[in-house]
Each structure stands twice: as structure tokens, then as C-alpha cells.
mmCIF file of C-alpha atoms in Angstrom:
data_model
loop_
_atom_site.group_PDB
_atom_site.id
_atom_site.type_symbol
_atom_site.label_atom_id
_atom_site.label_comp_id
_atom_site.label_asym_id
_atom_site.label_seq_id
_atom_site.Cartn_x
_atom_site.Cartn_y
_atom_site.Cartn_z
ATOM 1 C CA MET A 3 -3.103 28.167 -30.259
ATOM 2 C CA VAL A 4 -0.773 27.142 -27.438
ATOM 3 C CA CYS A 5 -3.658 25.449 -25.617
ATOM 4 C CA VAL A 6 -4.534 23.497 -28.754
ATOM 5 C CA LEU A 7 -0.938 22.314 -29.158
ATOM 6 C CA LEU A 8 -0.726 21.302 -25.496
ATOM 7 C CA ALA A 9 -4.008 19.423 -25.761
ATOM 8 C CA ALA A 10 -2.803 17.649 -28.901
ATOM 9 C CA ALA A 11 0.485 16.733 -27.234
ATOM 10 C CA ALA A 12 -1.315 15.437 -24.145
ATOM 11 C CA GLY A 13 -3.632 13.394 -26.349
ATOM 12 C CA ALA A 14 -0.695 11.912 -28.241
ATOM 13 C CA VAL A 15 1.033 10.952 -24.987
ATOM 14 C CA ALA A 16 -2.177 9.378 -23.671
ATOM 15 C CA VAL A 17 -2.632 7.347 -26.859
ATOM 16 C CA PHE A 18 1.002 6.232 -26.730
ATOM 17 C CA LEU A 19 0.662 5.107 -23.105
ATOM 18 C CA ILE A 20 -2.554 3.213 -23.834
ATOM 19 C CA LEU A 21 -0.956 1.450 -26.795
ATOM 20 C CA ARG A 22 2.151 0.696 -24.770
ATOM 21 C CA ILE A 23 0.121 -0.804 -21.925
ATOM 22 C CA TRP A 24 -1.850 -2.902 -24.431
ATOM 23 C CA VAL A 25 1.362 -4.206 -26.001
ATOM 24 C CA VAL A 26 2.856 -5.078 -22.598
ATOM 25 C CA LEU A 27 -0.286 -6.869 -21.415
ATOM 26 C CA HIS A 28 -0.600 -8.884 -24.629
ATOM 27 C CA SER A 29 3.069 -9.744 -25.100
ATOM 28 C CA ARG A 30 3.996 -13.103 -23.589
ATOM 29 C CA ASP A 31 7.160 -13.941 -25.475
ATOM 30 C CA VAL A 32 9.732 -15.531 -23.184
ATOM 31 C CA THR A 33 13.234 -16.330 -24.365
ATOM 32 C CA PRO A 34 14.158 -19.949 -23.526
ATOM 33 C CA ARG A 35 16.877 -20.118 -20.890
ATOM 34 C CA GLU A 36 18.378 -22.500 -18.383
ATOM 35 C CA SER A 37 16.825 -20.759 -15.381
ATOM 36 C CA LEU A 38 14.216 -18.094 -14.683
ATOM 37 C CA SER A 39 14.438 -15.514 -11.941
ATOM 38 C CA ILE A 40 11.201 -15.626 -9.955
ATOM 39 C CA LEU A 41 9.806 -13.137 -7.467
ATOM 40 C CA VAL A 42 7.258 -14.602 -5.059
ATOM 41 C CA VAL A 43 4.982 -12.348 -3.013
ATOM 42 C CA ALA A 44 4.121 -13.932 0.331
ATOM 43 C CA GLY A 45 1.564 -12.706 2.835
ATOM 44 C CA SER A 46 0.477 -13.310 6.383
ATOM 45 C CA GLY A 47 -2.001 -16.027 7.252
ATOM 46 C CA GLY A 48 -2.673 -18.741 4.708
ATOM 47 C CA HIS A 49 -1.263 -16.849 1.723
ATOM 48 C CA THR A 50 2.321 -17.879 2.456
ATOM 49 C CA THR A 51 1.369 -21.509 3.094
ATOM 50 C CA GLU A 52 -0.496 -21.698 -0.221
ATOM 51 C CA ILE A 53 2.212 -20.003 -2.270
ATOM 52 C CA LEU A 54 4.923 -22.254 -0.812
ATOM 53 C CA ARG A 55 2.877 -25.349 -1.673
ATOM 54 C CA LEU A 56 2.639 -24.081 -5.223
ATOM 55 C CA LEU A 57 6.325 -23.212 -5.333
ATOM 56 C CA GLY A 58 7.187 -26.696 -4.120
ATOM 57 C CA SER A 59 5.719 -28.139 -7.317
ATOM 58 C CA LEU A 60 7.928 -25.990 -9.554
ATOM 59 C CA SER A 61 11.264 -27.203 -10.867
ATOM 60 C CA ASN A 62 14.618 -25.977 -9.611
ATOM 61 C CA ALA A 63 15.016 -24.020 -12.838
ATOM 62 C CA TYR A 64 13.093 -21.176 -11.198
ATOM 63 C CA SER A 65 16.133 -19.573 -9.654
ATOM 64 C CA PRO A 66 17.168 -17.365 -8.033
ATOM 65 C CA ARG A 67 14.034 -17.085 -5.912
ATOM 66 C CA HIS A 68 13.218 -13.677 -4.486
ATOM 67 C CA TYR A 69 10.556 -13.460 -1.800
ATOM 68 C CA VAL A 70 8.806 -10.208 -0.938
ATOM 69 C CA ILE A 71 7.028 -9.933 2.397
ATOM 70 C CA ALA A 72 5.645 -7.147 4.556
ATOM 71 C CA ASP A 73 8.201 -5.568 6.856
ATOM 72 C CA THR A 74 6.296 -6.721 9.963
ATOM 73 C CA ASP A 75 5.638 -10.287 8.780
ATOM 74 C CA GLU A 76 8.085 -12.471 10.704
ATOM 75 C CA MET A 77 5.900 -15.574 10.422
ATOM 76 C CA SER A 78 6.201 -15.639 6.634
ATOM 77 C CA ALA A 79 9.963 -15.160 6.864
ATOM 78 C CA ASN A 80 10.225 -18.189 9.160
ATOM 79 C CA LYS A 81 8.056 -20.309 6.847
ATOM 80 C CA ILE A 82 10.143 -19.343 3.816
ATOM 81 C CA ASN A 83 13.430 -20.150 5.548
ATOM 82 C CA SER A 84 12.075 -23.530 6.675
ATOM 83 C CA PHE A 85 10.793 -24.269 3.173
ATOM 84 C CA GLU A 86 14.120 -23.435 1.543
ATOM 85 C CA LEU A 87 16.161 -25.373 4.108
ATOM 86 C CA ASP A 88 13.958 -28.426 3.625
ATOM 87 C CA ARG A 89 14.281 -28.067 -0.132
ATOM 88 C CA ALA A 90 18.068 -27.933 0.117
ATOM 89 C CA ASP A 91 18.143 -30.997 2.404
ATOM 90 C CA ARG A 92 16.026 -33.013 -0.027
ATOM 91 C CA ASP A 93 18.254 -32.122 -2.975
ATOM 92 C CA PRO A 94 21.783 -31.376 -1.703
ATOM 93 C CA GLY A 95 23.238 -31.551 -5.209
ATOM 94 C CA ASN A 96 20.968 -28.836 -6.538
ATOM 95 C CA MET A 97 22.959 -25.933 -7.940
ATOM 96 C CA TYR A 98 19.956 -23.574 -7.891
ATOM 97 C CA THR A 99 19.689 -22.949 -4.166
ATOM 98 C CA LYS A 100 19.888 -19.174 -3.975
ATOM 99 C CA TYR A 101 16.978 -17.349 -2.406
ATOM 100 C CA TYR A 102 16.529 -13.899 -0.940
ATOM 101 C CA ILE A 103 13.912 -12.276 1.281
ATOM 102 C CA HIS A 104 13.005 -8.639 0.688
ATOM 103 C CA ARG A 105 10.691 -6.491 2.779
ATOM 104 C CA ILE A 106 8.380 -3.626 1.884
ATOM 105 C CA PRO A 107 5.735 -1.784 3.942
ATOM 106 C CA ARG A 108 2.257 -3.261 4.025
ATOM 107 C CA SER A 109 -0.292 -1.783 1.662
ATOM 108 C CA ARG A 110 -2.924 -2.140 4.348
ATOM 109 C CA GLU A 111 -2.812 -3.170 7.983
ATOM 110 C CA VAL A 112 -5.604 -5.181 9.588
ATOM 111 C CA GLN A 113 -8.598 -2.933 10.414
ATOM 112 C CA GLN A 114 -6.969 0.037 8.693
ATOM 113 C CA SER A 115 -9.501 2.471 7.228
ATOM 114 C CA TRP A 116 -9.939 2.247 3.462
ATOM 115 C CA PRO A 117 -9.284 5.964 2.729
ATOM 116 C CA SER A 118 -5.898 5.792 4.452
ATOM 117 C CA THR A 119 -5.046 2.675 2.438
ATOM 118 C CA VAL A 120 -4.443 4.890 -0.590
ATOM 119 C CA PHE A 121 -1.520 6.584 1.149
ATOM 120 C CA THR A 122 0.020 3.400 2.564
ATOM 121 C CA THR A 123 -0.247 1.725 -0.844
ATOM 122 C CA LEU A 124 1.499 4.671 -2.502
ATOM 123 C CA HIS A 125 4.230 4.466 0.140
ATOM 124 C CA SER A 126 4.617 0.751 -0.531
ATOM 125 C CA MET A 127 4.675 1.447 -4.273
ATOM 126 C CA ARG A 128 7.432 4.020 -3.802
ATOM 127 C CA LEU A 129 9.677 1.347 -2.297
ATOM 128 C CA SER A 130 8.545 -1.431 -4.642
ATOM 129 C CA LEU A 131 9.615 0.397 -7.796
ATOM 130 C CA PRO A 132 13.358 0.540 -7.040
ATOM 131 C CA LEU A 133 13.273 -3.055 -5.763
ATOM 132 C CA ILE A 134 11.689 -4.393 -8.952
ATOM 133 C CA HIS A 135 14.026 -2.285 -11.073
ATOM 134 C CA GLN A 136 17.009 -3.694 -9.197
ATOM 135 C CA LEU A 137 15.921 -7.346 -9.362
ATOM 136 C CA LYS A 138 14.313 -7.336 -12.831
ATOM 137 C CA PRO A 139 12.685 -10.753 -12.331
ATOM 138 C CA ASP A 140 11.481 -12.851 -15.241
ATOM 139 C CA LEU A 141 8.327 -13.874 -13.398
ATOM 140 C CA VAL A 142 6.203 -12.548 -10.532
ATOM 141 C CA LEU A 143 4.067 -15.128 -8.718
ATOM 142 C CA CYS A 144 1.451 -14.058 -6.181
ATOM 143 C CA ASN A 145 -1.820 -15.227 -4.666
ATOM 144 C CA GLY A 146 -3.611 -12.289 -3.130
ATOM 145 C CA PRO A 147 -1.876 -10.538 -0.220
ATOM 146 C CA GLY A 148 -2.197 -6.760 -0.409
ATOM 147 C CA THR A 149 1.574 -6.516 -0.752
ATOM 148 C CA CYS A 150 1.327 -7.991 -4.250
ATOM 149 C CA VAL A 151 -0.521 -4.988 -5.709
ATOM 150 C CA PRO A 152 2.380 -2.478 -5.608
ATOM 151 C CA ILE A 153 4.802 -5.226 -6.657
ATOM 152 C CA CYS A 154 2.733 -6.184 -9.716
ATOM 153 C CA LEU A 155 2.137 -2.554 -10.672
ATOM 154 C CA SER A 156 5.881 -1.947 -10.473
ATOM 155 C CA ALA A 157 6.552 -5.011 -12.635
ATOM 156 C CA LEU A 158 4.003 -3.775 -15.171
ATOM 157 C CA LEU A 159 5.648 -0.353 -15.205
ATOM 158 C CA LEU A 160 8.976 -1.981 -16.043
ATOM 159 C CA GLY A 161 7.428 -3.251 -19.264
ATOM 160 C CA ILE A 162 5.654 0.017 -20.060
ATOM 161 C CA LEU A 163 8.962 1.869 -19.792
ATOM 162 C CA GLY A 164 10.579 -0.668 -22.110
ATOM 163 C CA ILE A 165 13.044 -1.875 -19.475
ATOM 164 C CA LYS A 166 11.897 -5.487 -19.266
ATOM 165 C CA LYS A 167 8.753 -7.514 -19.816
ATOM 166 C CA VAL A 168 7.937 -9.289 -16.550
ATOM 167 C CA ILE A 169 5.411 -12.131 -16.655
ATOM 168 C CA ILE A 170 2.808 -11.731 -13.892
ATOM 169 C CA VAL A 171 1.043 -14.892 -12.697
ATOM 170 C CA TYR A 172 -1.755 -14.429 -10.182
ATOM 171 C CA VAL A 173 -3.228 -17.478 -8.443
ATOM 172 C CA GLU A 174 -6.418 -16.696 -6.557
ATOM 173 C CA SER A 175 -6.550 -18.223 -3.090
ATOM 174 C CA ILE A 176 -8.335 -21.551 -2.644
ATOM 175 C CA CYS A 177 -10.530 -19.746 -0.097
ATOM 176 C CA ARG A 178 -12.083 -17.678 -2.877
ATOM 177 C CA VAL A 179 -14.936 -19.832 -4.152
ATOM 178 C CA GLU A 180 -17.415 -17.395 -5.737
ATOM 179 C CA THR A 181 -15.866 -13.923 -5.505
ATOM 180 C CA LEU A 182 -12.401 -12.536 -6.137
ATOM 181 C CA SER A 183 -10.321 -10.930 -3.436
ATOM 182 C CA LEU A 184 -9.728 -7.182 -3.656
ATOM 183 C CA SER A 185 -6.212 -7.840 -4.961
ATOM 184 C CA GLY A 186 -7.669 -10.218 -7.532
ATOM 185 C CA LYS A 187 -10.172 -7.633 -8.746
ATOM 186 C CA ILE A 188 -7.371 -5.098 -9.161
ATOM 187 C CA LEU A 189 -4.941 -7.426 -10.924
ATOM 188 C CA PHE A 190 -7.386 -9.453 -13.038
ATOM 189 C CA HIS A 191 -6.837 -7.269 -16.100
ATOM 190 C CA LEU A 192 -3.160 -6.576 -15.391
ATOM 191 C CA SER A 193 -1.766 -10.091 -14.975
ATOM 192 C CA ASP A 194 -0.568 -12.264 -17.852
ATOM 193 C CA TYR A 195 -2.115 -15.387 -16.348
ATOM 194 C CA PHE A 196 -4.936 -15.258 -13.811
ATOM 195 C CA ILE A 197 -5.588 -18.676 -12.275
ATOM 196 C CA VAL A 198 -8.692 -19.607 -10.271
ATOM 197 C CA GLN A 199 -9.301 -22.825 -8.355
ATOM 198 C CA TRP A 200 -13.092 -23.069 -8.439
ATOM 199 C CA PRO A 201 -15.401 -23.498 -11.473
ATOM 200 C CA ALA A 202 -17.774 -20.795 -10.179
ATOM 201 C CA LEU A 203 -15.036 -18.190 -10.591
ATOM 202 C CA LYS A 204 -14.209 -19.461 -14.063
ATOM 203 C CA GLU A 205 -17.842 -18.942 -15.054
ATOM 204 C CA LYS A 206 -17.830 -15.377 -13.728
ATOM 205 C CA TYR A 207 -14.425 -14.571 -15.214
ATOM 206 C CA PRO A 208 -14.104 -16.451 -18.539
ATOM 207 C CA LYS A 209 -10.649 -15.011 -19.242
ATOM 208 C CA SER A 210 -9.251 -16.680 -16.132
ATOM 209 C CA VAL A 211 -7.493 -20.046 -16.216
ATOM 210 C CA TYR A 212 -9.131 -22.893 -14.294
ATOM 211 C CA LEU A 213 -6.857 -25.814 -13.434
ATOM 212 C CA GLY A 214 -8.802 -27.237 -10.518
ATOM 213 C CA ARG A 215 -7.279 -27.190 -7.059
ATOM 214 C CA ILE A 216 -3.536 -26.654 -7.360
ATOM 215 C CA VAL A 217 -2.562 -25.917 -3.728
#
């Protein structure tokens, strides 16, 4: 009898979680406001360059801007600082100039074995959760670095727990012409808006959004 009750309780919890995840993934209501807090995930190589190009086309209403980079990624930090300084110089009267750089461990280092990636990703996730809970951004914007996976999962969890619905926008890298990146494959069903830049990807993934080349 006890086993039956435990099984029923576990089933009820599972159903509740599934329904809650469905509601979070299909809820896109955003309350109009003067500014939106945005969290941008930057990555080494071309990821940071692409995401900064995209960010440069957004209005100043996306503020404050929080950047998340890997703890060993100094190049991205330098690019972000240069981007923000240039932005401030071009618009000195802009009142939305606040930006912050946060660091978390990499989910996967170059040439790291795939089995060990599970543990490094969990470690990164452990530090991403309190960061996302502290910042509570309105929007997460990313384009494929491995660092974005624990960040997006943490943002999704915020909605599942009923703390805050965070809009997740994933823009697949311009380098991805016919296949998605590993991060893209993971986050395709978890993001609110999944944007691709090549028609071949739109054909393979009809639920994605194709806007042509945007970076």
C-alpha cells in the first residue's frame, strides 16, 4: 500500500513538473517597461564578436547589460569593455550605460573528453543558478558558446520554480549553415525564440525563426 501511494505521489509530481515546464516554455507575456535587463552570454573565438554585433543593433532600453563569460576568457572581457566604452563615447548623454561582467567556469575546455564534460557542466550549473537567481534578468541572449547551456537551464529553472519568467533568445552562429551546434541542439526546444541565419537550417527546423543574416 505504501509503495502504491509513493508511486502515485511520484507520478503526480512528475505530471506537475511536465505541465509546469510546458507552461514556462509556452508563456511569452512580457510586461511593457521603460528598460529590460538583459544577460548576454559571450564565448571565446567568434562568438563574442557576433553577439556584440547583434547587441550593437539593439536600443539602449536593454539595460542594465550583464555579460557572462568563462572564467579564463580574457579576450572576451577585453572585447566587451571596448564595445561598451565605444558605445558610451558615441552616446555620452545615454542614461542606460550600466554593464557588468560575470564569470563562471567553462562547461567544456578545448579537447576535453566528452564524458568528463558532464561533470564540468554540472559544476558550471552549480555556480550559474545563484547568479541567475541574483540577477533575475528579463532576457537571456546567446549564440552558442558552451557556457550558455548552464545559464539557459538556470534561467528556465527560475520560471519552473515560479520565481520569474526569463525570455531565452538563442541566435545560432552564422558559421552554422546546415547543422546546429551542440548548444543549439540542446537549447532548440528550451528557448523562447530560436533564430537561424541560413535557409537550410530553417528547412530542417521549421519551428526556428529565419531572419536572414543578422550579424
